[in-house]
Every structure is written in C-alpha cells, then in structure tokens.
Coordinates of C-alpha atoms in Angstrom, one line a residue:
X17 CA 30.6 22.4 48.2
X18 CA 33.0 23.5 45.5
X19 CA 33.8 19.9 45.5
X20 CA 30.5 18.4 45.1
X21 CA 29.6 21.0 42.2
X22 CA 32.7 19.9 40.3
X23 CA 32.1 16.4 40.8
X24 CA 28.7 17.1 38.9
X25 CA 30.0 19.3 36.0
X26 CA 32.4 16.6 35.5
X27 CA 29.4 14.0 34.7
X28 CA 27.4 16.6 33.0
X29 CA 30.0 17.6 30.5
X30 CA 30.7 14.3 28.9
X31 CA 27.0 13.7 28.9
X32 CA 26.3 17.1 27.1
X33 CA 29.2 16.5 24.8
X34 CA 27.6 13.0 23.8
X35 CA 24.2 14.7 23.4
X36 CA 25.2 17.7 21.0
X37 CA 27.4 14.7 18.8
X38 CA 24.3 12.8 18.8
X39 CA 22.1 15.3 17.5
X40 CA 24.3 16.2 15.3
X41 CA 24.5 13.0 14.4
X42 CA 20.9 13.0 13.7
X43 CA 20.1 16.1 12.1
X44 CA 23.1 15.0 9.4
X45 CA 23.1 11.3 8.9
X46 CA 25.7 9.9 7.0
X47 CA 25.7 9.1 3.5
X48 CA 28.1 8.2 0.7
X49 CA 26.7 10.7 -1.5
X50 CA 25.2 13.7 -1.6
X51 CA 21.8 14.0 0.6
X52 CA 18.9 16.4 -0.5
X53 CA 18.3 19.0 1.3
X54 CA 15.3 19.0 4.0
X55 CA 14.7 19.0 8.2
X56 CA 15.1 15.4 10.2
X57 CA 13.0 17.0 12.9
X58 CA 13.2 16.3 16.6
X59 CA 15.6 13.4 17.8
X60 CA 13.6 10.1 17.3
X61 CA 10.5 11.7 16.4
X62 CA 11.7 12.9 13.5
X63 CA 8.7 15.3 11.7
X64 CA 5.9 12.0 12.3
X65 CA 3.8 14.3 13.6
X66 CA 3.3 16.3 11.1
X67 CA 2.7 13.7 8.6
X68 CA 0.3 12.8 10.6
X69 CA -2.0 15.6 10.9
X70 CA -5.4 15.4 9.1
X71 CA -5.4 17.2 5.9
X72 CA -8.2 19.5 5.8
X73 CA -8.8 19.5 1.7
X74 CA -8.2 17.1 -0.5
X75 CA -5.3 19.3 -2.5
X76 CA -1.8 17.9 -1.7
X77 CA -1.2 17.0 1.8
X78 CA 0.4 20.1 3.7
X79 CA 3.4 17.9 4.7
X80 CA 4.7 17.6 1.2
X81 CA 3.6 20.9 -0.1
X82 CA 5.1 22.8 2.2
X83 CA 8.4 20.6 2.3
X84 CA 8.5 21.1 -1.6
X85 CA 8.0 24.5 -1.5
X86 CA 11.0 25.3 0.9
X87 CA 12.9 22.3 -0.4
X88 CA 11.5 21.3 -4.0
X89 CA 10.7 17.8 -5.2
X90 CA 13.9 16.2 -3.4
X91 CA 13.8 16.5 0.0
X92 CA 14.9 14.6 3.5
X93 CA 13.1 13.6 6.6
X94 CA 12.7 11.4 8.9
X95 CA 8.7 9.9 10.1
X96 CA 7.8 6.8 12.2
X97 CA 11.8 6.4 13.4
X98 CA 13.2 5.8 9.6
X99 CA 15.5 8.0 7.7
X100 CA 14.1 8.9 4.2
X101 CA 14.4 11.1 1.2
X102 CA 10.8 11.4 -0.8
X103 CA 11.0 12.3 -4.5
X104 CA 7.6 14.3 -6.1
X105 CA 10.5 14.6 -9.1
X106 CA 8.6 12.4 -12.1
X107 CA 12.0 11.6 -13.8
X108 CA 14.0 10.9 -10.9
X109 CA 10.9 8.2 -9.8
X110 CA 10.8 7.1 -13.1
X111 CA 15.0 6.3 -13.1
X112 CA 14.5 4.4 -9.4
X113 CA 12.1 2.1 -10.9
X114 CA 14.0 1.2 -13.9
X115 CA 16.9 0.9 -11.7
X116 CA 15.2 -1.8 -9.0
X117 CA 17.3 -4.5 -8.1
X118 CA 20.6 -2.6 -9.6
X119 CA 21.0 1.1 -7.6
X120 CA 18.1 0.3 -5.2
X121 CA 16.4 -2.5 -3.4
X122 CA 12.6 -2.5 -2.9
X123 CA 11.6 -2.0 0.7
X124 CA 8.1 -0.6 2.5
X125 CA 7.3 0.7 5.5
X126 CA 7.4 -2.0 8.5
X127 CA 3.4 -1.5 8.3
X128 CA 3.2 -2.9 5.1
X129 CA 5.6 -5.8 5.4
X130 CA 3.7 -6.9 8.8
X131 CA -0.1 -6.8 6.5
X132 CA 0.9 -8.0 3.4
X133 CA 3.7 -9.8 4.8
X134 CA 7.5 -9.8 4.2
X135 CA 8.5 -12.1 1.6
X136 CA 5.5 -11.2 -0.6
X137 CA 6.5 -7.4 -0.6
X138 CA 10.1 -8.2 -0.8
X139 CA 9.8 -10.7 -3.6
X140 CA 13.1 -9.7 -5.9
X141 CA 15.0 -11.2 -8.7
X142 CA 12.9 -14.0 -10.1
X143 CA 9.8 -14.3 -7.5
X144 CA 9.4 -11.0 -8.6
X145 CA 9.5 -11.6 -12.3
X146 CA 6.9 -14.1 -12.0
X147 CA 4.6 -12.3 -10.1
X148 CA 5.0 -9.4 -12.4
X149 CA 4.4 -12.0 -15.7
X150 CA 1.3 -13.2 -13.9
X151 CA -0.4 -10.3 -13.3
X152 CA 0.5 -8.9 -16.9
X153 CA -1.3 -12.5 -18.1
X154 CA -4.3 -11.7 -16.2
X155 CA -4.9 -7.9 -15.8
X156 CA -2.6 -6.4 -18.9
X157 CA -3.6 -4.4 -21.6
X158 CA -4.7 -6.6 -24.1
X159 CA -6.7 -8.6 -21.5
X160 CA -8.5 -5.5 -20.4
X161 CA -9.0 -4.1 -23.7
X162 CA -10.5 -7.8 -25.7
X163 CA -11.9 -9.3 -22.3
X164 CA -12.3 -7.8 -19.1
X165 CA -13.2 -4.1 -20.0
X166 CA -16.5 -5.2 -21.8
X167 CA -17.6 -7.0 -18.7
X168 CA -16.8 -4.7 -16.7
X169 CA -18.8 -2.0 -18.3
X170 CA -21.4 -4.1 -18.0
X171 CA -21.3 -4.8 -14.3
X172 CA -21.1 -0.6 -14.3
X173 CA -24.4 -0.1 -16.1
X174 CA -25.7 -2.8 -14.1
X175 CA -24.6 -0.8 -11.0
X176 CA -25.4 2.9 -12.2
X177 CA -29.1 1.9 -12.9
X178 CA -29.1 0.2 -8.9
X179 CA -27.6 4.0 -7.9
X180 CA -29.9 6.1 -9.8
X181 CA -33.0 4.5 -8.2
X182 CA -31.4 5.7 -4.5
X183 CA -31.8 9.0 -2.9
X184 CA -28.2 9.2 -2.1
X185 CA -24.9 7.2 -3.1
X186 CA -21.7 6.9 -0.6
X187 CA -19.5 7.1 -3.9
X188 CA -16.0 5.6 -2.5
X189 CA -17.6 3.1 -0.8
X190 CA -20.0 2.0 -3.2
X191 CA -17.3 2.0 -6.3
X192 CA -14.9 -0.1 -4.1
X193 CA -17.5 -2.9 -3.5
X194 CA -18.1 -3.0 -7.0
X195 CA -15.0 -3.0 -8.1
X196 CA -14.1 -5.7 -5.2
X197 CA -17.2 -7.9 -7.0
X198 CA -15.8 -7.8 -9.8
X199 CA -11.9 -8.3 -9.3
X200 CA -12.1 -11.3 -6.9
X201 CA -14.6 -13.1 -9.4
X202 CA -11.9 -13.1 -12.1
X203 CA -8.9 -13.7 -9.7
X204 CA -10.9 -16.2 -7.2
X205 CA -13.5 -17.1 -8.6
X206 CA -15.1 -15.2 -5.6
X207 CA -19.3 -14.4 -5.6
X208 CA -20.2 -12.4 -2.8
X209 CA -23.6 -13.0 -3.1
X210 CA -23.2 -16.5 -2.6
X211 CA -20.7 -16.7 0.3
X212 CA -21.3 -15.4 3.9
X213 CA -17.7 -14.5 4.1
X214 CA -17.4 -10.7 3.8
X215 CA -14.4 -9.8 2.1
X216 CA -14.8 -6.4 0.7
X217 CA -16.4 -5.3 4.0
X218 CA -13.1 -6.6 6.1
X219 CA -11.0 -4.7 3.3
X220 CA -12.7 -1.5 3.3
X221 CA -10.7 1.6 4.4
X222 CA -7.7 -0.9 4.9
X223 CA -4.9 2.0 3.9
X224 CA -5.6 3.8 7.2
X225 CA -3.6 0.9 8.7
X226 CA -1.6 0.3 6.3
X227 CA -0.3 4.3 6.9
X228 CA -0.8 3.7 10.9
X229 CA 2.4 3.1 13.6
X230 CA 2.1 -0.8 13.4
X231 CA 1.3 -1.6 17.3
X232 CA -1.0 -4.1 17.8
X233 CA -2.1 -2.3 20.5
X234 CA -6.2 -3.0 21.1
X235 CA -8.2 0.6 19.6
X236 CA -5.1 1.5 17.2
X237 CA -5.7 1.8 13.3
X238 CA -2.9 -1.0 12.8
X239 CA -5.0 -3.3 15.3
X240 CA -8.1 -3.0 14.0
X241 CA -6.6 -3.6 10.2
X242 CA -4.6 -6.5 11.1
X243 CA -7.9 -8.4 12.1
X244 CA -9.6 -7.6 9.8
X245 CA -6.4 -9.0 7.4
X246 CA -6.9 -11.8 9.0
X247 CA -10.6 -13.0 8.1
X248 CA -9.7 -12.3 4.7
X249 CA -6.4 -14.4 4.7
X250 CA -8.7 -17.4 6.7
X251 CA -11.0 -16.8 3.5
X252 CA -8.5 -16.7 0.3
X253 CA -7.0 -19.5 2.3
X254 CA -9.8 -21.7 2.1
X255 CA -10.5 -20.6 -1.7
X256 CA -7.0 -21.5 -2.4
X257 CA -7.1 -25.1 -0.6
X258 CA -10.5 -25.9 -2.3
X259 CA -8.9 -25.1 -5.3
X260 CA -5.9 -27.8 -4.8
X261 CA -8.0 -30.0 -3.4
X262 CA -10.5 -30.0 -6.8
X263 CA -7.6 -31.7 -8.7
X264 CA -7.5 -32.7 -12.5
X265 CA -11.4 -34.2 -11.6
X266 CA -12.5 -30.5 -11.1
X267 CA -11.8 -27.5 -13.3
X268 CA -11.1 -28.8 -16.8
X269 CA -9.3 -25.4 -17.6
X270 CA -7.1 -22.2 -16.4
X271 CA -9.8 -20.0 -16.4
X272 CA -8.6 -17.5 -13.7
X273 CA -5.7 -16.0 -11.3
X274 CA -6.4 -18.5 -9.0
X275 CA -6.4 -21.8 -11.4
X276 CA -2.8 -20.5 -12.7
X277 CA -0.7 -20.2 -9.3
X278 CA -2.4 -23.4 -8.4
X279 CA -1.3 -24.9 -11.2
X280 CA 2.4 -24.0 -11.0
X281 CA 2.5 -24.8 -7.6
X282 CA 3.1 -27.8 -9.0
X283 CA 6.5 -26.9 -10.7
X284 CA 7.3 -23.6 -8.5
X285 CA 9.1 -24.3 -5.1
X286 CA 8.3 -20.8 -3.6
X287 CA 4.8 -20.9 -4.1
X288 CA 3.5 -22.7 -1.0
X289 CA -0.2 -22.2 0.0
X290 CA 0.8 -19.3 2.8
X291 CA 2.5 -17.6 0.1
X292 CA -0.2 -17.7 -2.6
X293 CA -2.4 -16.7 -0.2
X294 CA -0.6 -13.8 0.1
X295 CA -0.2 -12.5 -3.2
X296 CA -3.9 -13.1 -3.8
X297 CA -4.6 -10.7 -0.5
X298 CA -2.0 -8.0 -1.6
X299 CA -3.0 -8.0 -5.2
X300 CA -6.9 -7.9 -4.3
X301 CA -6.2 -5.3 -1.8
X302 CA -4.2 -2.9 -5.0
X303 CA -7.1 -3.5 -7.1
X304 CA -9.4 -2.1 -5.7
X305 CA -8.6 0.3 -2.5
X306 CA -6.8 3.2 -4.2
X307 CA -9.0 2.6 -7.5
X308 CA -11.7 4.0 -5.8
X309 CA -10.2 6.8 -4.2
X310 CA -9.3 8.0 -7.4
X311 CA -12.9 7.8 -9.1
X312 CA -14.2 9.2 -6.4
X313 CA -12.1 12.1 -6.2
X314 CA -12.3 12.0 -10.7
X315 CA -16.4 12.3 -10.1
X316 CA -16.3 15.2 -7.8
X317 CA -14.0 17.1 -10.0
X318 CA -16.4 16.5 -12.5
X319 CA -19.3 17.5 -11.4
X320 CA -17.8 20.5 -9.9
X321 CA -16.7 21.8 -13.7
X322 CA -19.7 20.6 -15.8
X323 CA -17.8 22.4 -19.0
X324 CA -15.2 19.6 -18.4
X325 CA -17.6 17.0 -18.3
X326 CA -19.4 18.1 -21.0
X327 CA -16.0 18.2 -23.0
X328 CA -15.6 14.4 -22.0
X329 CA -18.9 13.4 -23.1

C-alpha cells in the first residue's frame, strides 16, 4: 500500500510542479519590457467572459471601466486566447499610430482578418500607402467639404421629410441604410433601388460578428455574419467585373472609387479583382456601420438635454 501511494505522489508531484510553473507562466507572460499592470484571468480563458457580458447602459462597457478604475488607462488581459494590453490613454494611442510600421505592426483580431480578410487588413508599407491615398482622394476633407457634403445634405432632408410623415423611426437602422445609399453610390456606383441585390440589409448589425469567437459553427454570430459577407462579396464582385469588362468603350471618366482601382489595376500588381473586392467590402462596411451608432447615440443625447440642442441650433 505504502508502495502504491508513493508510486502515485511520485507522478502527481512533477505534474503539480508543471501546473503551478504554467500558471505562473500565464498570469506573468514574458516581455522585454515593462508590462502594465492588470489580471490575465483564468488559464486559457483568460477574462473572455466578462468582455462578453451584455452591457446594460450604453455608458462605457463595465469591462473597461472597472479595469481602468483599479488599473487606469494601461492595463493587461487576456480575451478570446490572446495576450493584450488595451490603452483608453489618448496620447499613448496617438504615439502607436504615428509609430505603425516602426515600434508596432498592425494586427486585428482573427475575427476580423477571417471577414475582411487577411491581406486587406494587413496591407503595410506601400499597399497601405495606396489605400490610405485613395481613400484621402475620395472621402478627404476637401472632397467632403466642395462635393460630397452638399449632396449629402440633401439626401438628409430628402430622408427627414420621408421620417417625419411616420409614426415611429428605428433611428440606427434607418440612418445606416441611408448612409449605406449614399456611400456605395459614390464608391460603386451602387442604386439600391434599382438592384435586387440587398447589400445594406446583408451588412446590417455586421460588428456583432465581427466582435464574436470566429467558429463557423451553424447559429453562432460569426456564422451568420460570414454569410451574410459573402452575398455582398458575390455582389461588389460582380460590380467590380462589370466595371473591367466596360473597357475604354464604357465610362469616359474616373468618376468614382470604383473607376479608380479599376483603372490602376492596370499598372498595380497587388490589385487583383479578389483584392479590390475586398477593400471595397471593408471600406463600405467602415462607412457606414459605426457612423450610425454614433448618430444614433448623438440624437438621444440630444433630445434628452433640449438646452444643448437648443445651444446647437
């Protein structure tokens, strides 16, 4: 008996000596400088769960104000099985952008490289630089401010005088689809109203998978979202082929986002039609989604202190 008990001790012991080192191990990863302070949670699991939970206000989610207020803006953890630090530090975020590509490398969670895809959220050095010129071409301030933001308060009086005539307006929903009209006409050349394709319906509420485990697992968040990516990639995809195929007998000028990347296909090796399409899907998506969360949320405040908005006025 003594025996047998001693044969067992002798297998538990390494076993609980490996364990403790690992946790250890865990709870105080290695780094070659200094790491913020904060809690890597349980082994694996890290504090996911508690990210997740729903928050029940729309004040800062109780996973970061909590963590801030026992840790301040700089603070460890560990969620979905990946070691992070999160900064709510303006300055410090401000010094990691302008040192991309120098201190730090861009990278997103693996949900957002498998819906927007990798290479596309990845794009560094001077993939990067073009995408960021393109965009400025199309969507920067001068363009807003001489061309797009007269149209666009257009298509907003257009759309408040639709609203006022309903008993009731789903606000985030029904900025989004505007918003959505009027960003994929000027990128795409994209009219809803003529096309039985819906895009903006496929896109709608597209960050709950884009924050979701990614398991394409049938019923999950991530599921659900990456089918719905994929009618709109089979959509921009077509847009983007009719758009090569049109050729120098077709549009007679650059007018839009579109007509420019198919045009430098042309002279640009890393712009293939998968990749374009892409681009057009992610920067669609950006235009629009977290847009009208934020007016939504603008609105409510609003009307909730009418001194405010009478101050605005």
């Amino acid at each position: 008996m003594e025996m047998m008990v001693r044969s067992v001790w002798l297998f538990v012991f390494p076993l609980l000596v490996i364990s403790i080192r690992w946790i250890y191990r865990w709870r105080n990863p290695k780094c070659k400088g200094t790491l913020p302070p904060g809690s890597m949670g349980l082994p694996l699991l890290g504090e996911t769960l508690s990210l997740l939970v729903t928050a029940r206000s729309i004040d800062i989610h109780p996973f970061f104000k909590e963590r801030m207020s026992r840790y301040g803006p700089l603070f460890k953890t560990s969620v979905a099985g990946r070691s992070i630090v999160i900064s709510a530090d303006p300055d410090f975020n401000s010094f990691l952008f302008q040192q991309e590509g120098k201190l730090v490398e861009m990278w997103y969670m693996d949900s957002f490289a498998k819906l927007l895809r990798q290479d596309t959220t990845a794009a560094s050095g001077y993939v990067h630089k073009y995408l960021r010129h393109l965009v400025l071409n199309h969507f920067g301030v001068e363009t807003l401010k001489h061309r797009l933001l007269p149209q666009l308060e257009c298509a907003i009086n257009q759309r408040l005088q639709e609203w006022a005539k309903q008993p009731e307006v789903q606000l985030k929903d029904q900025t989004a689809a505007m918003i959505f009209e009027f960003t994929a006409k000027h990128m795409l050349g994209y009219e809803p109203e003529k096309s039985s394709d819906t895009i903006a319906l496929n896109l709608s509420n597209f960050l709950e998978g884009l924050m979701a485990f990614p398991l394409r697992v049938p019923g999950t968040a991530f599921y659900r979202c990456k089918k719905r990516q994929q009618k709109v990639i089979q959509v921009i995809s077509k847009l983007v082929e009719e758009r090569m195929n049109s050729g120098e007998g077709g549009r007679t000028s650059k007018t839009d986002f579109l007509d420019q990347i198919v045009e430098d296909m042309r002279t640009e090796s890393f712009l293939t039609k998968e990749f374009a399409t892409h681009v057009l899907f992610g920067i669609l998506l950006a235009s629009f989604e977290t847009v009208s969360s934020t007016i939504a949320l603008a609105i409510k405040y609003l009307s909730d202190h009418p001194s405010l908005l009478q101050q605005l006025t």
